[in-house]
Amino acid sequence: MTTPSPAYPVSTPLAPAAATWRRHSRLRRLQLTVLPLLRRPGFSLALAVVAFALLAALVPHWLTAFDPYATAPADKLRAPDAVHWFGTDELGRDLFTRVLYGARLSIQAALLAVGLALLGGLGLGVLAGFAGGRVDALIMRVVDVLLALPGLLLALAIVTAIGFGTVPVAIAVGVGILPGFARTTRAEVLRVKTLPYVEAARLAGVSWPRTLLRHVLPNAWGPVAVLATLDFGAAILATAGLSFLGFGAAPPAAEWGTLIANGRHFLITAPWVSLLPGLFVVAVVFSLNHLARSAEEAPR
Amino acid sequence: MKRYLIGRIGQALLVLWGAYTVTYLILYLLPGDTLSIMLSASGMEADGLSAEDLAKARAYYGLDQGLWQQYADLLWRALHGDLGHSLSLNRPVTALLAERLPQTLALAGLAIVLSLLGGIGLGYLTAYLQWRPLKTALSRLPSLGFSVPVFWMGLLLIQVFAFGLGWFPATGSNGFDSLVLPAVTLAIPSAAVYAQVLQRGFQGVWQEPYIVTAFAKGLSRAQVQARHGLRNAALPILTLVGLQVGNTVSGAVLVETIFSRNGVGRLAQEAVLRQDIPVVLAIVSVSAAAFVVINLLVDLLYPYLDPRISHCPKVS
């Protein structure tokens, strides 16, 4: 864009000629919110880190020339250099490559967890907020109980029952963060439900399901989306924690947590084997948190 | 007040019962053959047993009864302080917990103290400083604090302070020295949360009329912050301390595994690895109980710390 765009489209209604005020297209509205954010270096950097991690999850082979499972005993535990950016592990496998390939499992697990929590939490929250009365009371008591169980321990119990692996861990983490979503959604639905435009829609004869989908959900969505971004980071940490404890993917496949756990045994001689993959995780999660915070603070 | 107290305790008991039930349902009802899990946990293979032996084992673990019968039985015994028998260690779970609990309590206690000190200190400093770049940097620090995986932080601290500088032992559970690094590791995420909340609290408090009054009286900035700002900005932290108990327990599982401490958290990790269902059920229930009790205490303490809140006249 060469011409600086006005921050807000308020100037048009003032001009008498522009009496035909038109709603901005969705794309334009998106531009208006995102562009000022992109000018902030921290935001752009965070976006770049997250984009890189997503790219690694989708097409890791574009970003590295090494094979994540090819062992090279001669090159074992080599310190980071220009060839092996993160060094090599005890079997001579390139660690940077393994982190990139690990992104696939870790990000899939986090997406599955957040998706599950989002669907379940949104459903329960909307049901509780909309139905009210006994249904609301019952759902919220169950949510209270789930909130009283420490997240990781609840996940551990679920993993004990359904077995180890990436998918069970993701499900367990998803159930652990579900109550938070249910609470936030319910609060938002309760807030939006009483607003005049919902009443107006009801008076105009719109059915409840349509009111819910067209009027309530789009307006209750914001805080839930912020929570989803925040919890995406939390889910990455939780799945990494569970796989660090040894309940995640079986070797030689590697999640971020398993990579860090694996490096524990060489901490004295080769600290990079667990510290550098961990640093990558920190960068990704910190960026996600930063994005979520920026979205929260952005003027709406 | 008395009515409120009884109601609140009743509610806490209900939540506790709910937590036990939910955990029971997860462990005993989810897909996965409970009998074969229990058999393999106690070192036997379900495939190698005859139908007769299987039936005997089923009866031994109480799995031949109806679900409600089993549940009522377990709950009744749990209420009497019998949390069952560990499958893999072949000892009563209560004895195991009694043996491991002191370690974890010491760790969690020190971690909570450190997190409060660190979190409030950082939040207070951020609010006091006026040099922009440093203030911004410090206000970003909490966000970094809870982006760091607990286990990675532990490894980093081991690398720096145990292997690099040699100040503290890397692992083990003897004495205070070995407690420092795990407690610091465990304290960081909670401290980050407190610092963030305190920073936001101060942002709100500086706008209040009583701050203007305090300045008008001629107090210095430091005096205003210490006497009028902190107490008001720090109130939400009390609620958070209760809520962070859950995170501290979760973190203890990871921290005790990294630092090879013989606490309840490590017991939990081992129990899950061996699918020792009674131990997992007991640990989850005990930590839910800790969570519920501490939050109850926090709720009861509130009126004493903030006189504006009173439980007697219930308006809502």
XYZ file of C-alpha atoms in Angstrom:
616
model
C 0.000 0.000 0.000
C 1.458 3.337 -1.018
C -1.159 5.748 0.369
C -1.565 5.684 4.138
C -5.054 4.473 4.900
C -7.126 6.270 7.514
C -7.351 4.380 10.745
C -11.117 4.625 10.922
C -13.672 5.092 8.153
C -15.485 7.882 10.003
C -14.761 10.626 7.498
C -17.223 9.416 4.855
C -20.535 10.022 6.644
C -19.531 13.639 7.273
C -19.304 14.455 3.573
C -22.818 15.106 2.270
C -22.050 13.620 -1.136
C -21.211 10.263 0.402
C -24.684 9.763 1.796
C -24.693 6.210 0.510
C -22.573 4.771 3.306
C -21.528 1.260 2.559
C -20.437 -1.431 4.890
C -16.789 -2.367 4.506
C -16.144 -5.711 2.960
C -14.846 -8.376 5.283
C -11.412 -8.211 3.693
C -11.223 -4.448 4.218
C -12.267 -4.751 7.851
C -9.656 -7.444 8.371
C -7.044 -5.167 6.815
C -8.021 -2.332 9.115
C -7.427 -4.431 12.213
C -4.384 -6.356 11.088
C -2.303 -3.670 9.350
C -1.603 -1.498 12.412
C -0.636 -4.644 14.288
C 1.770 -5.727 11.563
C 3.641 -2.440 11.907
C 4.634 -3.491 15.412
C 7.916 -5.416 15.149
C 7.113 -7.728 18.067
C 3.847 -8.796 16.503
C 5.399 -9.447 13.082
C 8.230 -11.425 14.610
C 5.829 -13.543 16.667
C 3.697 -14.138 13.585
C 6.796 -15.198 11.644
C 7.842 -17.690 14.338
C 4.363 -19.232 14.483
C 4.181 -19.345 10.682
C 7.562 -21.069 10.588
C 6.405 -23.671 13.101
C 3.205 -24.283 11.115
C 5.245 -24.572 7.911
C 7.510 -27.080 9.651
C 4.455 -29.048 10.715
C 3.076 -29.133 7.180
C 6.166 -29.520 4.965
C 9.237 -30.199 7.118
C 11.202 -31.529 4.134
C 11.190 -28.078 2.507
C 13.157 -26.608 5.372
C 15.925 -29.167 5.793
C 17.935 -31.509 3.653
C 18.533 -34.153 6.335
C 16.547 -37.285 7.077
C 15.177 -37.230 10.656
C 15.805 -40.948 11.148
C 19.154 -41.347 9.334
C 21.771 -42.224 11.932
C 25.435 -41.340 11.515
C 27.432 -42.778 14.431
C 30.561 -40.912 13.354
C 28.799 -37.573 13.877
C 27.262 -38.310 17.243
C 26.760 -35.546 19.834
C 28.305 -32.901 17.602
C 27.960 -29.326 18.852
C 25.896 -26.857 16.803
C 27.709 -25.572 13.702
C 26.910 -24.319 10.201
C 25.927 -27.791 8.938
C 24.036 -29.077 11.952
C 22.306 -25.941 13.250
C 21.164 -27.527 16.497
C 23.969 -30.119 16.633
C 23.377 -33.861 16.504
C 22.024 -36.355 19.020
C 23.545 -39.552 20.399
C 22.917 -41.432 17.138
C 24.226 -38.648 14.923
C 20.794 -37.552 13.766
C 20.478 -33.867 12.870
C 18.594 -32.218 15.740
C 17.236 -29.254 13.786
C 15.646 -31.707 11.369
C 14.208 -33.710 14.222
C 12.735 -30.575 15.788
C 11.121 -29.656 12.455
C 9.676 -33.141 11.976
C 8.679 -33.172 15.625
C 6.651 -30.033 14.954
C 4.226 -32.129 12.945
C 3.316 -34.439 15.837
C 3.412 -31.716 18.488
C 1.342 -29.203 16.544
C -1.128 -31.853 15.423
C -1.536 -32.915 19.042
C -2.013 -29.328 20.205
C -4.504 -28.641 17.395
C -6.441 -31.787 18.257
C -6.487 -30.849 21.941
C -7.610 -27.264 21.341
C -10.127 -28.375 18.703
C -11.653 -30.864 21.109
C -11.749 -28.320 23.935
C -13.175 -25.669 21.611
C -15.962 -27.896 20.289
C -16.853 -29.374 23.656
C -16.450 -26.138 25.591
C -18.354 -24.087 23.027
C -21.172 -26.641 22.997
C -21.439 -26.875 26.766
C -21.035 -23.130 27.280
C -23.683 -22.219 24.705
C -26.041 -24.848 26.095
C -25.537 -23.624 29.670
C -25.781 -19.956 28.768
C -28.801 -20.394 26.551
C -30.816 -22.986 28.388
C -30.284 -21.517 31.849
C -32.039 -22.971 34.877
C -31.275 -26.528 35.858
C -29.320 -27.432 32.739
C -27.044 -24.460 33.379
C -26.625 -25.366 37.056
C -25.830 -28.994 36.254
C -23.292 -28.178 33.532
C -21.571 -25.547 35.620
C -21.274 -27.887 38.628
C -19.594 -30.473 36.398
C -17.288 -27.753 35.071
C -16.475 -26.696 38.653
C -15.541 -30.274 39.478
C -13.317 -30.535 36.409
C -11.655 -27.239 37.321
C -10.854 -28.628 40.777
C -8.823 -31.436 39.214
C -5.312 -30.228 38.345
C -5.069 -30.258 34.545
C -2.029 -32.468 34.211
C -3.311 -35.006 36.758
C -6.657 -35.240 34.973
C -4.715 -35.819 31.765
C -2.609 -38.463 33.529
C -5.746 -40.286 34.668
C -7.139 -40.259 31.141
C -3.841 -41.473 29.707
C -3.795 -44.307 32.254
C -7.212 -45.412 31.065
C -6.899 -45.048 27.287
C -3.219 -45.795 26.772
C -0.094 -43.974 25.599
C 0.623 -42.229 22.305
C 0.187 -38.866 20.609
C -3.571 -39.058 20.095
C -4.479 -40.210 23.644
C -2.224 -37.495 25.062
C -3.901 -34.889 22.853
C -7.361 -36.060 23.929
C -6.340 -35.986 27.576
C -4.954 -32.455 27.287
C -8.064 -31.346 25.399
C -10.364 -32.615 28.148
C -8.135 -30.840 30.673
C -8.592 -27.409 29.074
C -12.247 -27.908 28.117
C -13.779 -26.488 31.341
C -12.095 -23.124 30.787
C -13.693 -22.843 27.363
C -17.102 -23.807 28.708
C -16.856 -21.081 31.356
C -15.705 -18.333 29.008
C -18.306 -19.205 26.373
C -21.103 -19.261 28.927
C -20.104 -15.888 30.329
C -19.962 -14.373 26.860
C -23.274 -15.916 25.787
C -24.930 -14.592 28.945
C -23.541 -11.135 28.206
C -24.564 -11.067 24.549
C -27.966 -12.637 25.182
C -29.265 -9.546 26.955
C -28.062 -7.027 24.365
C -30.704 -5.020 22.468
C -29.942 -6.453 19.042
C -30.673 -9.971 20.223
C -33.993 -8.787 21.590
C -34.646 -6.988 18.317
C -33.882 -10.124 16.354
C -36.232 -12.143 18.564
C -38.970 -9.536 18.174
C -38.526 -9.640 14.422
C -39.443 -13.297 14.595
C -36.041 -14.925 14.224
C -35.958 -18.448 15.624
C -33.699 -19.305 18.577
C -31.242 -21.452 16.591
C -30.852 -18.696 14.010
C -30.441 -16.047 16.714
C -27.774 -18.189 18.250
C -25.847 -18.794 15.054
C -26.192 -15.380 13.405
C -26.347 -12.970 16.319
C -24.999 -14.457 19.518
C -22.098 -16.672 18.462
C -20.350 -14.183 16.138
C -20.369 -11.617 18.938
C -19.404 -13.994 21.723
C -16.575 -15.360 19.644
C -13.791 -12.859 20.390
C -12.710 -13.786 23.926
C -13.094 -17.463 23.102
C -10.740 -17.069 20.145
C -8.186 -15.304 22.326
C -8.473 -18.099 24.855
C -8.000 -20.635 22.059
C -4.752 -18.950 20.975
C -3.511 -18.804 24.564
C -4.509 -22.401 25.168
C -2.856 -23.495 21.952
C 0.414 -22.508 23.593
C -0.657 -24.148 26.836
C -1.613 -27.305 24.925
C 1.817 -27.422 23.289
C 3.400 -27.182 26.749
C 1.062 -29.805 28.233
C 1.531 -32.334 25.434
C 5.267 -31.728 25.567
C 5.144 -32.309 29.314
C 3.252 -35.567 28.950
C 5.549 -36.818 26.218
C 8.510 -35.722 28.350
C 7.180 -38.016 31.074
C 7.198 -40.844 28.552
C 3.516 -41.132 27.599
C 3.767 -39.700 24.082
C 4.860 -41.014 20.716
C 7.021 -44.127 20.716
C 10.602 -43.789 19.401
C 12.062 -43.212 16.855
C 9.249 -40.757 16.126
C 9.913 -37.585 18.061
C 7.697 -34.985 19.622
C 9.211 -31.874 21.136
C 8.769 -33.261 24.625
C 10.456 -36.562 23.762
C 13.372 -34.722 22.174
C 13.953 -32.725 25.350
C 13.548 -35.823 27.531
C 16.011 -37.703 25.370
C 18.680 -35.053 25.794
C 18.479 -35.301 29.591
C 20.927 -38.161 29.636
C 23.621 -36.108 27.899
C 23.104 -32.896 29.830
C 26.671 -32.762 31.130
C 28.488 -33.580 27.905
C 26.054 -32.233 25.318
C 23.607 -29.734 26.824
C 22.336 -28.576 23.400
C 20.589 -31.897 22.782
C 17.812 -30.957 25.171
C 18.253 -27.196 25.544
C 18.019 -26.155 21.882
C 14.796 -28.051 21.055
C 13.400 -26.596 24.271
C 14.379 -23.106 23.186
C 12.443 -23.652 19.963
C 9.365 -24.651 21.976
C 9.782 -21.559 24.171
C 9.972 -19.337 21.072
C 6.812 -20.828 19.567
C 4.776 -20.694 22.782
C 5.975 -17.192 23.646
C 5.001 -16.026 20.166
C 1.547 -17.573 20.503
C 1.055 -15.854 23.857
C 2.209 -12.573 22.378
C -0.233 -12.895 19.481
C -3.063 -13.677 21.865
C -2.214 -10.696 24.039
C -2.013 -8.362 21.067
C -5.402 -9.581 19.856
C -6.805 -8.992 23.323
C -5.413 -5.473 23.556
C -6.235 -4.468 19.979
C -9.019 -1.844 19.829
C -12.168 -3.444 18.638
C -21.901 -16.041 58.628
C -22.538 -19.471 60.085
C -24.971 -20.312 57.329
C -22.506 -19.170 54.717
C -19.800 -21.283 56.303
C -21.909 -24.431 56.322
C -23.038 -23.833 52.762
C -19.480 -23.239 51.548
C -18.144 -26.367 53.275
C -21.010 -28.403 51.864
C -20.201 -27.086 48.402
C -16.539 -27.990 48.840
C -17.459 -31.519 49.882
C -19.732 -31.841 46.848
C -16.941 -30.744 44.516
C -14.613 -33.218 46.165
C -17.104 -36.035 45.767
C -17.603 -34.983 42.150
C -13.854 -35.035 41.537
C -13.551 -38.538 42.979
C -16.474 -39.731 40.876
C -15.178 -38.195 37.657
C -11.752 -39.768 38.191
C -13.330 -43.107 39.006
C -15.440 -42.973 35.856
C -12.410 -42.061 33.741
C -10.247 -44.834 35.153
C -12.801 -47.637 35.271
C -15.219 -46.879 32.447
C -13.125 -45.639 29.551
C -12.273 -48.045 26.726
C -9.466 -50.338 27.687
C -9.859 -53.592 29.560
C -9.483 -52.695 33.232
C -8.743 -56.294 34.194
C -5.880 -56.744 31.753
C -4.469 -53.330 32.707
C -4.561 -54.324 36.368
C -3.046 -57.726 35.673
C -0.193 -56.327 33.643
C 0.369 -53.698 36.329
C 0.862 -56.431 38.901
C 3.227 -58.272 36.607
C 1.007 -60.907 34.985
C -0.096 -61.429 31.408
C -3.834 -61.676 30.853
C -3.337 -63.891 27.773
C -1.467 -66.588 29.661
C -4.229 -67.204 32.203
C -7.013 -69.727 31.972
C -10.645 -68.633 32.103
C -10.838 -69.895 35.650
C -7.859 -67.852 36.787
C -9.239 -64.802 34.999
C -12.513 -65.153 36.879
C -10.575 -65.497 40.120
C -8.538 -62.387 39.373
C -11.693 -60.522 38.441
C -13.186 -61.402 41.796
C -9.920 -60.484 43.559
C -9.938 -56.961 42.129
C -13.656 -56.632 42.776
C -14.369 -56.286 39.057
C -17.045 -59.016 39.082
C -19.496 -56.807 40.911
C -21.730 -54.278 39.212
C -20.263 -50.878 38.482
C -22.313 -49.152 41.149
C -21.418 -51.795 43.677
C -17.701 -51.339 42.920
C -18.009 -47.597 43.040
C -19.918 -47.564 46.333
C -17.432 -49.999 47.791
C -14.404 -47.900 46.771
C -15.976 -44.673 47.946
C -16.973 -46.191 51.291
C -13.459 -47.435 51.899
C -11.914 -44.137 50.736
C -14.079 -42.322 53.262
C -12.622 -44.542 55.942
C -9.080 -43.713 54.917
C -8.411 -46.880 52.918
C -7.363 -45.832 49.437
C -6.791 -49.375 48.203
C -3.730 -51.394 47.379
C -1.032 -50.538 44.875
C -0.879 -53.165 42.127
C 2.746 -52.802 41.135
C 4.317 -51.997 44.521
C 2.044 -54.344 46.458
C 1.588 -51.965 49.382
C -1.346 -49.975 50.743
C -1.674 -46.680 48.885
C -2.162 -44.777 52.142
C 1.245 -45.899 53.390
C 2.860 -44.932 50.084
C 1.298 -41.494 50.223
C 2.261 -40.967 53.859
C 5.852 -41.825 52.956
C 6.065 -39.571 49.904
C 3.854 -36.662 50.926
C 6.333 -34.744 53.186
C 8.812 -34.389 50.309
C 6.171 -32.952 48.024
C 4.719 -30.680 50.693
C 8.141 -29.197 51.406
C 8.725 -28.660 47.695
C 5.289 -27.158 47.056
C 5.444 -24.984 50.170
C 8.810 -23.490 49.297
C 7.715 -23.067 45.686
C 4.574 -21.160 46.725
C 6.594 -18.854 48.996
C 9.196 -18.250 46.285
C 6.549 -17.628 43.630
C 4.775 -15.076 45.827
C 8.050 -13.308 46.624
C 9.216 -13.339 43.019
C 5.866 -12.497 41.463
C 4.979 -9.672 43.832
C 8.541 -8.353 43.721
C 8.552 -8.234 39.928
C 5.092 -6.705 39.710
C 5.955 -4.091 42.314
C 9.214 -3.194 40.615
C 7.523 -2.881 37.225
C 4.965 -0.499 38.651
C 7.610 1.548 40.467
C 10.079 1.996 37.623
C 9.529 4.936 35.343
C 12.180 4.416 32.712
C 10.115 3.272 29.704
C 12.337 0.652 28.016
C 13.026 -1.197 31.260
C 9.376 -1.013 32.269
C 8.296 -2.501 28.945
C 10.911 -5.225 29.164
C 9.835 -6.145 32.695
C 6.168 -6.157 31.727
C 6.943 -8.721 28.998
C 8.825 -10.961 31.411
C 5.761 -12.716 32.948
C 4.533 -13.700 29.506
C 7.909 -15.335 28.910
C 7.694 -16.988 32.325
C 4.659 -19.039 31.496
C 5.799 -19.801 27.965
C 8.729 -21.800 29.270
C 8.065 -25.517 29.770
C 8.624 -26.402 33.429
C 10.773 -29.404 32.566
C 12.992 -27.411 30.209
C 13.497 -24.725 32.851
C 14.516 -27.475 35.268
C 17.092 -28.830 32.845
C 18.429 -25.332 32.183
C 18.811 -24.653 35.910
C 20.550 -27.996 36.401
C 22.906 -27.205 33.559
C 23.758 -23.737 34.851
C 23.678 -24.040 38.647
C 24.533 -27.698 39.195
C 26.907 -28.596 36.371
C 28.167 -25.142 35.447
C 28.563 -23.348 38.773
C 28.259 -26.324 41.102
C 26.234 -24.405 43.696
C 23.476 -26.966 44.209
C 23.205 -30.718 43.720
C 21.546 -31.668 40.421
C 19.294 -34.418 41.728
C 18.278 -36.148 44.922
C 16.071 -35.399 47.897
C 18.441 -34.862 50.825
C 18.447 -31.625 52.717
C 17.641 -28.050 51.851
C 20.308 -27.681 49.169
C 18.620 -30.176 46.924
C 15.295 -28.427 47.434
C 16.339 -25.054 46.021
C 16.539 -25.765 42.297
C 13.288 -27.782 42.121
C 11.419 -25.153 44.115
C 12.679 -22.340 41.887
C 11.689 -24.319 38.786
C 8.237 -24.950 40.186
C 7.801 -21.337 41.297
C 8.482 -19.667 37.944
C 5.119 -20.219 36.150
C 3.092 -19.178 39.213
C 5.338 -16.180 39.840
C 4.748 -15.110 36.241
C 1.000 -15.254 36.774
C 1.175 -13.218 39.998
C 3.456 -10.628 38.433
C 1.140 -10.202 35.467
C -1.939 -9.812 37.649
C -0.176 -7.370 39.948
C 0.981 -5.281 36.995
C -2.586 -5.046 35.715
C -3.818 -4.366 39.236
C -1.431 -1.422 39.604
C -2.505 -0.051 36.228
C -6.056 0.071 37.534
C -5.193 1.318 41.006
C -3.186 4.350 39.822
C -6.408 5.783 38.355
C -8.296 5.610 41.668
C -9.307 8.779 43.521
C -7.689 7.675 46.783
C -4.300 7.671 45.048
C -4.837 11.295 44.059
C -5.781 12.006 47.670
C -2.649 10.290 48.914
C -0.481 12.337 46.565
C -2.338 15.477 47.624
C -1.486 14.730 51.248
C 2.129 15.098 50.221
C 3.235 11.456 50.237
C 6.057 10.494 47.922
C 5.520 8.113 45.038
C 7.181 5.275 46.917
C 5.023 5.839 49.984
C 1.834 5.990 47.936
C 2.698 2.764 46.173
C 3.631 0.916 49.335
C 0.794 2.094 51.565
C -2.136 2.638 49.255
C -1.318 0.951 45.969
C 0.014 -2.465 46.888
C -2.753 -3.598 49.209
C -5.438 -2.801 46.678
C -3.584 -4.068 43.646
C -2.593 -7.312 45.360
C -6.082 -8.454 46.341
C -6.766 -10.611 43.248
C -3.554 -12.515 43.982
C -5.208 -14.152 46.979
C -7.745 -15.867 44.736
C -4.979 -16.818 42.349
C -2.907 -18.469 45.073
C -5.773 -20.887 45.568
C -6.143 -21.516 41.847
C -2.411 -21.981 41.330
C -2.360 -24.944 43.726
C -3.503 -27.080 40.827
C -0.631 -25.881 38.657
C 1.840 -26.444 41.459
C 0.672 -30.050 41.860
C 0.845 -30.597 38.104
C 4.271 -29.043 37.983
C 5.445 -31.217 40.878
C 4.937 -34.304 38.705
C 7.367 -32.926 36.127
C 9.810 -31.335 38.562
C 10.123 -34.404 40.764
C 10.724 -36.549 37.714
C 13.516 -34.274 36.475
C 15.221 -33.847 39.831
C 14.668 -37.519 40.823
C 12.938 -36.632 44.071
C 10.933 -39.247 45.896
C 7.688 -37.341 46.117
C 4.079 -37.890 45.237
C 4.580 -36.399 41.789
C 7.169 -39.017 40.868
C 4.867 -41.656 42.340
C 2.155 -40.397 39.991
C 4.465 -40.601 36.995
C 5.531 -44.159 37.881
C 1.958 -45.199 38.599
C 0.763 -43.983 35.197
C 3.699 -45.644 33.475
C 2.745 -48.964 35.118
C -0.980 -48.224 34.810
C -1.400 -48.707 38.535
C -5.039 -47.588 38.673
C -5.625 -47.418 42.471
C -2.542 -45.234 42.981
C -3.559 -42.864 40.191
C -7.073 -42.601 41.608
C -5.703 -41.886 45.088
C -3.222 -39.235 43.954
C -5.755 -37.411 41.807
C -8.284 -37.434 44.677
C -5.743 -36.228 47.224
C -4.623 -33.343 45.026
C -8.243 -32.426 44.301
C -8.783 -32.404 48.064
C -5.795 -30.098 48.540
C -7.130 -27.794 45.848
C -10.615 -27.684 47.356
C -9.389 -27.129 50.934
C -7.004 -24.313 50.005
C -9.624 -22.561 47.925
C -12.081 -22.882 50.789
C -9.539 -21.280 53.129
C -8.923 -18.471 50.648
C -12.649 -17.792 50.404
C -12.974 -17.689 54.173
C -9.939 -15.407 54.522
C -11.223 -12.865 52.036
C -13.524 -10.872 54.354
C -10.682 -10.375 56.829
C -8.352 -8.968 54.199
C -10.922 -6.964 52.318
C -13.547 -5.547 54.688
C -15.689 -4.471 51.737
C -16.532 -8.123 51.168
C -18.849 -9.543 53.751
C -20.589 -12.862 53.660
C -23.353 -11.974 56.101
C -25.901 -10.001 54.115
C -26.326 -11.928 50.926
C -27.528 -9.439 48.329
C -27.328 -11.499 45.214
